[in-house]
Coordinates of C-alpha atoms in Angstrom, one line a residue:
M25 CA -36.2 17.9 29.5
N26 CA -32.9 18.8 31.4
I27 CA -30.0 18.5 29.0
D28 CA -27.3 20.2 31.1
W29 CA -25.7 16.8 31.8
L30 CA -25.3 16.5 28.1
I31 CA -23.7 19.7 27.5
K32 CA -21.3 19.2 30.7
L33 CA -20.5 15.9 29.1
I34 CA -19.4 17.5 25.8
T35 CA -17.7 20.6 27.2
E36 CA -16.1 19.7 30.5
E37 CA -12.5 17.6 30.4
S38 CA -13.0 13.7 31.3
I39 CA -12.4 10.4 29.8
P40 CA -15.8 10.0 28.2
Q41 CA -15.6 13.7 27.0
T42 CA -12.3 12.8 25.2
V43 CA -13.9 9.7 23.8
I44 CA -16.9 11.4 22.5
I45 CA -15.0 14.3 20.9
F46 CA -12.4 12.0 19.3
G47 CA -15.2 9.6 18.1
L48 CA -16.9 12.8 16.5
V49 CA -13.9 14.4 15.1
I50 CA -13.0 11.1 13.6
A51 CA -16.3 10.1 12.2
I52 CA -17.4 13.4 10.5
G53 CA -13.9 13.7 9.2
V54 CA -13.8 10.3 7.7
W55 CA -17.2 10.9 6.0
L56 CA -16.0 14.4 4.5
G57 CA -12.8 12.6 3.4
R58 CA -15.1 10.7 0.8
L59 CA -15.7 13.9 -0.9
K60 CA -14.0 14.6 -4.4
I61 CA -13.0 18.0 -5.7
F62 CA -12.2 17.4 -9.5
G63 CA -11.9 13.6 -9.0
I64 CA -9.4 14.2 -6.3
S65 CA -10.1 13.3 -2.3
L66 CA -8.2 14.5 0.6
G67 CA -8.9 11.4 2.5
V68 CA -8.3 11.3 6.3
T69 CA -6.8 14.9 6.2
W70 CA -10.3 16.0 6.8
V71 CA -10.1 14.5 10.4
L72 CA -7.3 17.1 10.9
F73 CA -9.5 20.0 9.5
M74 CA -12.3 18.7 11.8
G75 CA -10.1 18.8 14.8
L76 CA -8.6 22.2 14.2
A77 CA -12.4 23.5 13.9
V78 CA -13.5 21.7 17.1
S79 CA -10.6 23.3 18.8
Y80 CA -11.2 26.9 17.4
A81 CA -14.8 26.4 18.6
G82 CA -13.3 26.4 22.2
I83 CA -13.8 22.5 22.8
H84 CA -11.0 20.9 24.4
V85 CA -9.9 17.6 25.6
N86 CA -7.6 16.3 28.5
K87 CA -4.0 17.0 27.3
E88 CA -2.2 14.2 28.7
T89 CA -4.7 11.7 27.0
E90 CA -4.5 13.8 23.8
H91 CA -0.9 13.6 23.8
F92 CA -0.6 9.7 24.4
L93 CA -3.4 9.4 21.6
R94 CA -1.1 11.4 19.2
E95 CA 1.8 9.4 19.6
F96 CA 0.5 6.0 19.8
G97 CA -1.4 6.7 16.7
L98 CA 1.6 8.0 14.8
I99 CA 3.6 4.7 16.0
L100 CA 0.6 2.6 14.7
F101 CA 0.6 4.3 11.5
V102 CA 4.0 4.1 10.6
Y103 CA 4.8 0.5 11.9
T104 CA 2.0 -0.9 9.6
I105 CA 3.0 0.9 6.7
G106 CA 6.5 -0.6 7.1
L107 CA 5.1 -4.1 7.6
Q108 CA 3.1 -3.7 4.2
V109 CA 5.7 -2.0 2.0
G110 CA 8.7 -4.0 3.6
P111 CA 8.5 -7.2 1.3
G112 CA 8.2 -5.2 -2.0
F113 CA 10.9 -2.7 -0.6
F114 CA 13.5 -5.3 -0.2
A115 CA 12.4 -7.1 -3.6
S116 CA 12.9 -3.9 -5.4
L117 CA 16.4 -3.1 -4.1
K118 CA 17.7 -5.7 -6.5
K119 CA 16.1 -3.5 -9.6
N120 CA 18.1 -0.5 -10.2
A121 CA 17.1 1.0 -6.8
I122 CA 20.2 3.0 -6.3
V123 CA 19.2 5.3 -8.9
T124 CA 15.5 5.6 -8.2
N125 CA 16.4 6.3 -4.6
G126 CA 19.0 8.8 -5.4
L127 CA 16.1 10.4 -7.5
A128 CA 13.6 10.5 -4.7
A129 CA 16.5 11.8 -2.1
S130 CA 17.2 14.5 -4.4
V131 CA 13.7 15.7 -4.3
V132 CA 13.8 15.8 -0.4
L133 CA 17.2 17.5 -0.4
L134 CA 15.9 20.3 -2.7
G135 CA 13.0 20.6 -0.6
V136 CA 15.2 21.3 2.5
A137 CA 17.5 23.5 0.5
I138 CA 14.5 25.8 -0.7
V139 CA 13.1 26.0 3.1
I140 CA 16.7 27.3 4.4
L141 CA 16.4 29.8 1.7
F142 CA 13.1 31.0 2.8
F143 CA 14.4 31.1 6.5
Y144 CA 17.3 33.3 5.4
F145 CA 15.3 35.8 3.1
S146 CA 11.7 35.7 4.4
G147 CA 12.3 35.8 8.1
T148 CA 9.7 33.3 8.8
P149 CA 10.5 31.3 11.9
M150 CA 11.8 27.8 11.3
P151 CA 9.0 25.7 13.0
T152 CA 6.6 27.3 10.9
L153 CA 8.7 26.7 7.8
T154 CA 9.0 22.9 8.7
G155 CA 5.2 22.8 9.3
I156 CA 4.9 24.5 5.6
M157 CA 7.4 21.9 4.4
S158 CA 5.5 18.8 5.8
G159 CA 2.2 20.0 4.7
A160 CA 3.8 20.8 1.1
V161 CA 5.0 17.2 0.6
T162 CA 1.8 15.8 2.8
N163 CA 4.0 14.0 5.1
T164 CA 2.3 13.8 8.5
P165 CA 5.1 11.8 10.2
G166 CA 7.6 14.5 9.4
M167 CA 5.4 16.9 11.1
G168 CA 5.2 15.0 14.1
A169 CA 9.2 14.7 14.3
A170 CA 9.5 18.6 13.7
Q171 CA 7.2 18.7 16.9
A172 CA 9.0 16.4 19.2
A173 CA 12.3 18.3 18.2
A174 CA 10.7 21.7 19.3
K175 CA 9.3 20.1 22.5
D176 CA 12.9 18.7 23.3
M177 CA 14.5 22.1 22.6
Q178 CA 12.0 23.8 24.7
L179 CA 11.5 26.7 22.3
P180 CA 9.7 29.9 23.6
G181 CA 6.0 30.3 22.9
D182 CA 4.0 27.6 21.1
P183 CA 6.0 26.4 18.0
S184 CA 4.1 23.0 18.0
S185 CA 0.7 24.7 17.4
M186 CA 2.6 27.0 14.5
I187 CA 4.0 23.8 12.9
T188 CA 0.4 22.2 13.0
L189 CA -1.4 25.4 11.5
A190 CA 1.0 25.6 8.9
Y191 CA 0.8 22.1 7.9
A192 CA -2.9 22.1 7.9
L193 CA -3.3 25.5 5.8
V194 CA -0.5 24.2 3.2
Y195 CA -1.6 20.5 3.0
P196 CA -4.4 20.6 0.5
F197 CA -2.4 22.9 -1.7
G198 CA 0.4 20.3 -1.4
V199 CA -1.9 17.4 -2.6
F200 CA -3.1 19.5 -5.9
G201 CA 0.6 20.9 -6.3
I202 CA 2.0 17.1 -6.4
I203 CA -0.7 16.0 -9.0
G204 CA -0.4 19.4 -10.9
S205 CA 3.4 18.8 -11.2
I206 CA 2.8 15.3 -12.5
L207 CA 0.6 16.5 -15.2
L208 CA 3.0 19.4 -16.2
L209 CA 5.6 17.0 -16.6
K210 CA 3.2 14.9 -18.9
L211 CA 2.9 18.1 -21.0
I212 CA 6.5 18.9 -21.1
F213 CA 7.3 15.4 -22.3
R214 CA 4.4 15.1 -24.6
V215 CA 3.2 11.7 -23.2
N216 CA 0.8 9.7 -25.1
L217 CA -0.7 7.5 -22.5
D218 CA -1.4 4.8 -24.6
K219 CA 2.1 4.6 -26.2
E220 CA 3.4 4.8 -22.8
R221 CA 1.5 1.8 -21.8
E222 CA 2.5 -0.1 -24.8
L223 CA 6.1 0.8 -24.1
H224 CA 5.9 -0.9 -20.6
R225 CA 4.4 -4.0 -22.0
K226 CA 7.3 -4.6 -24.1
L227 CA 9.7 -3.7 -21.4
D228 CA 8.1 -6.0 -19.0
A229 CA 8.5 -8.8 -21.5
I230 CA 12.1 -8.2 -21.8
K231 CA 12.9 -7.4 -18.0
S232 CA 10.8 -9.7 -16.4
N233 CA 12.6 -12.0 -13.7
R234 CA 9.4 -13.9 -13.1
P235 CA 9.7 -17.4 -13.5
V236 CA 8.8 -19.1 -17.0
S237 CA 7.7 -22.5 -17.9
I238 CA 9.2 -24.3 -20.9
H239 CA 9.2 -27.8 -22.7
L240 CA 12.6 -29.2 -23.5
K241 CA 13.2 -32.5 -25.2
L242 CA 16.2 -34.2 -23.8
E243 CA 18.7 -34.5 -26.5
N244 CA 21.9 -34.3 -24.9
K245 CA 23.6 -37.9 -24.8
Q246 CA 25.7 -36.9 -21.8
L247 CA 22.6 -37.0 -19.8
F248 CA 21.0 -40.4 -21.1
G249 CA 21.0 -42.9 -18.1
K250 CA 21.7 -40.1 -15.3
Q251 CA 19.8 -38.8 -12.7
L252 CA 17.8 -35.6 -13.0
R253 CA 19.7 -34.0 -10.2
E254 CA 22.8 -33.7 -12.5
I255 CA 20.8 -31.0 -14.5
F256 CA 20.6 -29.1 -11.3
E257 CA 24.2 -29.4 -10.6
L258 CA 25.1 -27.7 -14.0
L259 CA 23.1 -24.7 -12.9
K260 CA 24.0 -21.8 -10.8
E261 CA 20.3 -20.7 -10.1
P262 CA 17.6 -23.0 -8.9
I263 CA 15.1 -24.7 -11.3
V264 CA 12.0 -27.0 -10.9
V265 CA 11.1 -29.9 -13.4
S266 CA 7.2 -29.9 -12.6
R267 CA 6.5 -32.6 -14.9
I268 CA 8.1 -35.1 -17.2
F269 CA 7.0 -37.2 -20.1
Q270 CA 8.5 -40.6 -20.0
A271 CA 7.7 -44.0 -21.5
G272 CA 4.4 -42.7 -22.7
E273 CA 3.5 -41.4 -19.1
I274 CA 3.5 -37.9 -17.6
S275 CA 4.4 -37.8 -13.9
T276 CA 6.0 -35.5 -11.4
P277 CA 10.0 -36.5 -11.2
T278 CA 12.4 -36.5 -8.3
P279 CA 16.0 -35.5 -8.4
Q280 CA 16.7 -39.4 -8.6
T281 CA 14.4 -39.9 -11.7
I282 CA 16.8 -41.5 -14.5
L283 CA 16.6 -39.5 -17.5
N284 CA 16.2 -41.3 -21.3
H285 CA 16.5 -40.1 -24.9
G286 CA 13.3 -38.2 -25.8
D287 CA 12.1 -37.6 -22.5
V288 CA 10.2 -34.1 -22.3
L289 CA 10.5 -31.9 -19.3
L290 CA 8.6 -29.2 -18.3
I291 CA 10.9 -26.8 -16.5
V292 CA 10.1 -23.6 -14.6
A293 CA 13.2 -21.3 -14.3
H294 CA 14.0 -17.8 -14.7
K295 CA 14.3 -16.3 -18.1
E296 CA 17.8 -15.6 -18.3
Q297 CA 18.2 -19.4 -17.7
V298 CA 16.3 -20.6 -20.7
Q299 CA 19.0 -20.4 -23.4
M300 CA 21.5 -22.3 -21.0
L301 CA 18.6 -25.1 -20.5
K302 CA 18.3 -25.4 -24.0
L303 CA 22.0 -26.1 -24.4
I304 CA 22.2 -28.6 -21.6
V305 CA 18.9 -30.4 -22.2
G306 CA 18.0 -30.0 -25.7
E307 CA 15.9 -27.9 -28.1
E308 CA 12.1 -26.8 -27.1
S309 CA 9.3 -29.4 -27.5
N310 CA 5.8 -28.4 -28.9
M311 CA 4.4 -30.9 -26.8
D312 CA 2.1 -29.1 -23.7
L313 CA 2.3 -31.6 -20.7
K314 CA -0.1 -29.5 -18.8
E315 CA -3.0 -29.8 -21.2
A316 CA -1.9 -33.5 -22.4
P317 CA -5.5 -35.7 -22.1
Q318 CA -3.4 -38.6 -20.6
S319 CA -2.3 -36.4 -17.8
E320 CA -3.6 -37.2 -14.3
L321 CA -1.8 -34.3 -12.8
I322 CA -3.4 -31.2 -11.3
S323 CA -2.1 -27.9 -10.2
R324 CA -3.4 -25.9 -7.2
I325 CA -2.3 -22.8 -5.4
I326 CA -1.9 -23.5 -1.7
T327 CA -1.5 -20.8 1.2
V328 CA 1.0 -21.1 4.2
T329 CA -1.1 -21.0 7.2
Q330 CA 0.8 -23.8 9.3
A331 CA 3.2 -21.8 11.7
G332 CA 5.2 -25.1 12.2
V333 CA 6.8 -25.0 8.7
T334 CA 7.8 -21.3 8.5
H335 CA 11.1 -21.5 10.7
K336 CA 12.8 -24.2 8.7
R337 CA 14.5 -24.5 5.4
L338 CA 12.2 -25.9 2.5
G339 CA 14.9 -28.6 2.0
D340 CA 14.8 -29.9 5.6
L341 CA 10.8 -30.4 5.6
S342 CA 10.5 -33.7 4.9
A343 CA 7.0 -33.7 4.3
L344 CA 7.4 -31.6 1.3
H345 CA 9.8 -34.3 -0.5
Q346 CA 7.5 -36.8 -1.8
H347 CA 7.3 -38.2 -5.2
D348 CA 3.8 -37.6 -6.2
F349 CA 4.0 -33.7 -6.3
T350 CA 6.4 -31.0 -7.0
L351 CA 6.5 -27.2 -5.7
T352 CA 6.8 -25.3 -8.9
R353 CA 6.3 -21.6 -7.9
L354 CA 6.3 -19.4 -4.7
N355 CA 4.5 -16.1 -4.2
R356 CA 5.4 -13.6 -1.5
A357 CA 4.0 -10.4 -1.1
G358 CA 3.5 -10.0 -4.8
V359 CA 7.3 -11.4 -5.6
E360 CA 7.2 -14.6 -7.6
M361 CA 10.1 -17.2 -7.3
V362 CA 11.3 -20.7 -8.0
P363 CA 11.1 -22.7 -4.8
H364 CA 14.5 -23.9 -3.5
G365 CA 15.8 -25.9 -0.5
D366 CA 17.1 -22.8 1.2
I367 CA 13.9 -20.7 1.1
I368 CA 12.0 -20.4 4.5
L369 CA 8.4 -20.1 4.1
Q370 CA 6.5 -17.5 5.8
L371 CA 2.9 -17.4 6.7
G372 CA 0.7 -16.1 3.8
D373 CA 3.3 -17.4 1.1
N374 CA 1.4 -18.9 -2.0
I375 CA 3.0 -22.1 -3.4
K376 CA 1.7 -23.6 -6.7
V377 CA 2.0 -27.3 -6.4
V378 CA 1.6 -29.8 -9.5
G379 CA 0.9 -33.4 -8.5
T380 CA -1.8 -36.3 -8.1
K381 CA -4.7 -35.8 -6.0
D382 CA -3.0 -37.7 -3.1
G383 CA 0.2 -35.3 -3.6
I384 CA -1.8 -32.2 -3.3
E385 CA -3.6 -33.3 -0.4
S386 CA -0.4 -34.0 1.4
V387 CA 1.2 -30.6 0.9
T388 CA -2.1 -29.2 1.9
K389 CA -2.0 -31.0 5.1
A390 CA 1.7 -30.2 5.6
V391 CA 1.4 -26.4 5.2
G392 CA -2.3 -25.4 6.3
N393 CA -4.2 -23.7 3.6
E394 CA -6.7 -22.9 6.3
M395 CA -7.3 -19.4 5.5
K396 CA -9.1 -18.5 8.9
R397 CA -6.0 -18.8 10.9
L398 CA -4.7 -15.7 8.9
D399 CA -7.6 -13.7 9.9
V400 CA -6.6 -13.3 13.5
P401 CA -3.3 -11.6 13.7
D402 CA -0.5 -12.4 16.3
L403 CA -0.5 -9.3 18.2
A404 CA 2.5 -10.3 20.4
P405 CA 5.2 -10.0 17.8
I406 CA 3.7 -6.9 16.3
F407 CA 3.7 -4.9 19.9
F408 CA 7.3 -6.6 20.4
G409 CA 8.3 -4.8 17.0
I410 CA 6.7 -1.6 18.5
I411 CA 8.6 -1.9 21.5
L412 CA 12.0 -2.2 19.6
G413 CA 11.0 0.5 17.3
V414 CA 10.3 3.1 20.0
I415 CA 13.7 2.1 21.7
L416 CA 15.3 2.7 18.3
G417 CA 13.7 5.7 18.0
S418 CA 14.9 7.1 21.3
I419 CA 18.6 6.5 21.2
P420 CA 20.2 9.8 21.2
M421 CA 22.8 10.6 18.5
F422 CA 24.9 13.6 18.9
F423 CA 26.2 15.6 15.8
F424 CA 28.7 18.5 15.9
N425 CA 27.9 20.8 18.6
M426 CA 24.0 20.6 18.5
P427 CA 22.6 21.5 21.9
V428 CA 20.1 18.5 22.1
P429 CA 20.9 15.0 20.4
V430 CA 19.0 14.0 17.2
K431 CA 16.6 11.0 17.4
I432 CA 15.0 9.1 14.9
G433 CA 12.0 9.5 16.7
L434 CA 8.7 7.6 17.2
A435 CA 8.1 7.8 13.8
G436 CA 11.3 6.7 12.1
G437 CA 12.3 3.9 14.7
P438 CA 9.1 2.0 14.4
L439 CA 9.3 2.3 10.5
I440 CA 12.7 1.2 10.2
I441 CA 12.0 -1.9 12.5
A442 CA 9.0 -2.8 10.6
L443 CA 10.7 -2.9 7.3
L444 CA 13.3 -5.1 9.2
L445 CA 10.8 -7.6 10.7
S446 CA 8.6 -7.8 7.7
R447 CA 11.8 -9.3 5.9
Y448 CA 13.8 -11.1 8.6
G449 CA 11.3 -11.4 11.5
N450 CA 10.5 -14.9 10.4
K451 CA 14.1 -16.0 11.3
L452 CA 13.8 -14.6 14.7
Y453 CA 10.4 -16.5 15.3
L454 CA 8.5 -13.2 15.2
N455 CA 5.5 -13.6 12.9
Q456 CA 4.7 -10.0 11.6
F457 CA 2.0 -11.5 9.2
T458 CA -1.5 -9.7 8.9
T459 CA -4.0 -9.8 6.5
Y460 CA -4.3 -6.6 4.3
S461 CA -7.7 -5.7 5.8
A462 CA -6.1 -6.0 9.2
N463 CA -3.2 -4.1 8.5
L464 CA -5.4 -1.3 6.7
M465 CA -7.6 -1.2 10.0
L466 CA -4.5 -0.6 12.2
R467 CA -3.2 1.9 10.1
E468 CA -6.3 4.0 9.4
L469 CA -6.8 3.8 13.2
G470 CA -3.4 5.2 13.8
I471 CA -3.4 8.1 11.2
T472 CA -7.0 9.2 12.3
L473 CA -6.1 9.2 16.0
F474 CA -3.1 11.3 15.3
L475 CA -4.6 13.8 13.0
A476 CA -7.4 14.3 15.5
S477 CA -4.9 15.0 18.1
V478 CA -2.8 17.4 16.5
G479 CA -6.1 19.2 15.2
L480 CA -7.7 19.3 18.6
S481 CA -4.3 20.6 20.1
S482 CA -3.7 23.6 17.8
G483 CA -7.2 25.0 16.7
A484 CA -7.6 27.7 19.5
N485 CA -4.5 29.6 17.7
L486 CA -6.0 29.2 14.1
H487 CA -6.6 33.0 13.9
T488 CA -2.8 33.5 14.0
A489 CA -2.3 32.0 10.6
F490 CA -4.7 34.9 8.9
E491 CA -2.9 37.7 10.8
G492 CA -1.1 40.3 8.7
G493 CA -1.6 38.2 5.4
N494 CA 0.4 35.2 6.4
A495 CA -1.7 32.5 5.3
W496 CA -1.2 33.1 1.5
I497 CA 2.3 33.7 2.1
W498 CA 2.5 30.2 3.6
V499 CA 0.4 28.8 0.7
S500 CA 3.1 30.5 -1.8
M501 CA 6.0 29.1 -0.1
G502 CA 4.4 25.6 0.2
L503 CA 3.7 25.2 -3.5
T504 CA 7.1 26.4 -4.1
I505 CA 8.5 23.6 -1.8
T506 CA 6.1 21.1 -3.5
M507 CA 6.4 21.9 -7.3
V508 CA 10.2 23.3 -7.8
P509 CA 11.9 19.9 -6.5
L510 CA 9.4 17.5 -8.2
L511 CA 9.8 19.6 -11.7
V512 CA 13.6 19.7 -11.7
V513 CA 14.0 16.1 -10.4
G514 CA 11.3 14.9 -13.1
L515 CA 13.4 16.5 -16.0
I516 CA 16.7 14.9 -14.7
A517 CA 15.0 11.6 -14.4
H518 CA 13.7 11.9 -18.0
Y519 CA 16.5 13.4 -19.8
G520 CA 19.2 12.1 -17.6
F521 CA 18.5 8.7 -16.6
R522 CA 16.0 7.7 -19.3
K523 CA 13.2 6.9 -16.7
T524 CA 9.7 6.6 -18.3
Y525 CA 6.7 8.8 -17.6
F526 CA 5.0 6.2 -15.5
E527 CA 8.3 5.5 -13.5
I528 CA 8.6 9.4 -12.5
C529 CA 5.1 9.3 -11.5
G530 CA 5.7 6.5 -9.0
I531 CA 9.2 8.1 -7.9
L532 CA 7.7 11.6 -7.4
S533 CA 4.5 10.2 -5.6
G534 CA 6.8 8.2 -3.2
A535 CA 9.2 11.0 -2.7
S536 CA 6.3 13.2 -1.6
T537 CA 4.8 10.1 0.5
D538 CA 1.4 11.0 -0.9
P539 CA -1.1 8.3 -1.3
P540 CA -3.6 10.4 -3.5
A541 CA -0.7 11.3 -5.9
L542 CA 0.0 7.6 -6.2
A543 CA -3.8 6.7 -6.9
F544 CA -3.9 9.4 -9.6
S545 CA -0.5 8.0 -11.3
S546 CA -2.1 4.4 -11.2
Q547 CA -4.9 5.6 -12.4
L548 CA -3.2 7.2 -15.3
A549 CA -0.7 4.0 -16.0
K550 CA -3.4 1.4 -15.5
N551 CA -0.7 -0.8 -14.5
E552 CA 2.0 -1.6 -11.5
V553 CA 4.7 0.6 -12.8
A554 CA 3.9 3.7 -10.6
S555 CA 3.2 1.6 -7.5
I556 CA 6.5 -0.4 -7.8
N557 CA 8.7 2.6 -8.0
Y558 CA 6.8 4.2 -5.2
A559 CA 7.2 1.1 -2.8
T560 CA 11.0 1.2 -3.7
V561 CA 11.4 5.0 -2.6
Y562 CA 8.7 5.3 -0.1
P563 CA 10.9 3.8 3.0
L564 CA 13.9 5.8 2.4
T565 CA 12.0 9.3 1.8
M566 CA 10.0 8.6 4.9
I567 CA 13.0 8.4 6.9
L568 CA 14.6 11.5 5.3
R569 CA 11.8 13.6 5.6
I570 CA 11.3 12.6 9.3
I571 CA 15.2 13.3 10.0
A572 CA 15.0 16.4 7.6
G573 CA 12.2 18.1 9.9
Q574 CA 14.2 17.4 13.1
L575 CA 17.5 18.9 11.7
L576 CA 16.1 22.0 10.5
I577 CA 14.6 22.5 13.9
L578 CA 17.7 21.7 15.9
F579 CA 20.2 23.7 13.5
F580 CA 18.0 26.8 12.7
A581 CA 15.4 27.1 15.3

């Protein structure tokens, strides 16, 4: 059987050949990424290694197609990351985020300082050093930004390939270097993991701003015969009275409900308001209106899937102002809050409702609760956001006497727009909601396309990295860039700012934009502390690393 056609299909540049090569590189790379070494997996980075191997073997794809897939993959990756971490990022800004982000930024700046020292004292070209730096901190978008800057400056030789080679060579050591730094700090701090977890359980109980529920008995004579709304007017922050025991019956009150001596109110409020509520209403009651046998009220968690209720204030939605139910809690992207009239609902919000069976049904009808609607993402706003991100990333900014303008780039622009739209897009009628599985699918598609592209474009020069012993010099530089900033900032965070070990793990993982390190830290902590700190610093450090790679090329190349 003649198989010349198959050999020709795989080796000669064409659209079908590009699809086949990309498919093989990505599929085999993803399979290899499931392998673990000492419990640690390099994940999709194997796609990059497979691309390098195929290119080194002499198989090439169409350059224009490869370039498009690389840039589009990078955009998809950073944009979907922005959509995912955006809500948690803005929520975390209210919780000591200045110190946390300052520590993470210090990791970036120390790494940049070490790169500059290597440039002056080792004679290594800056494009190679930016590749080493990106691999050392496992930051793929930073590598892409450095390549874009090198291309804009039209540097001699093939700096883009050297950036990729240095990145690929150092990356595995960067992953283990980050985790090694976390373990070394554990030894330095003499951390007992069980005691650390217990400490955080106590801190969470003290610091938590999640709404709490409390039963209070009305004893304030000034409120007898007054409407319930007068309690609301005495408080600065919103509360919800989900149930009231009055005249032997349990019901859901309205703001117009008349209060009487001895009424028991089940109130949902933030913890810091509890003491004030006791002063206004009365002492805590031992009744439990949730479990009372005479109560006919039920509670349900209902998901917002009806787009028609997402662009109005909650206070303006007449369908949600009835007497036989109460909205008691709202959970958005893991952040729980007390519902109030100024909140604008978003698709995917989870609302806890207390009321009669008919009342629950009326809320369900108003907000949707049809999960299948959320299974199909609205792609138009997503692509509109990508357009805005590309425009923002392409705006030239001139600094000092630099030969070419600085751009946030195709990594930074879409990331910033995604963060903003994940928080404020609803007000602009741009629904950016995607299910976690849809977001993950787009994100993984983007990063695998990008890594396959950079591997296929650079493997032909792989031998250059091993000439004259350069490879191990690069690895040594990379480990220095990885570990020194993490250890220095980790010590400062612990002894200078009294950060706990689990908090430091999240900060350092986020400062390195390294998911394997986050997974390792979360496994150590067995709670959400590391993840919360990771999400807090990730957007800022991602932007800083993207800009740092560009600036190093523009100033020193």
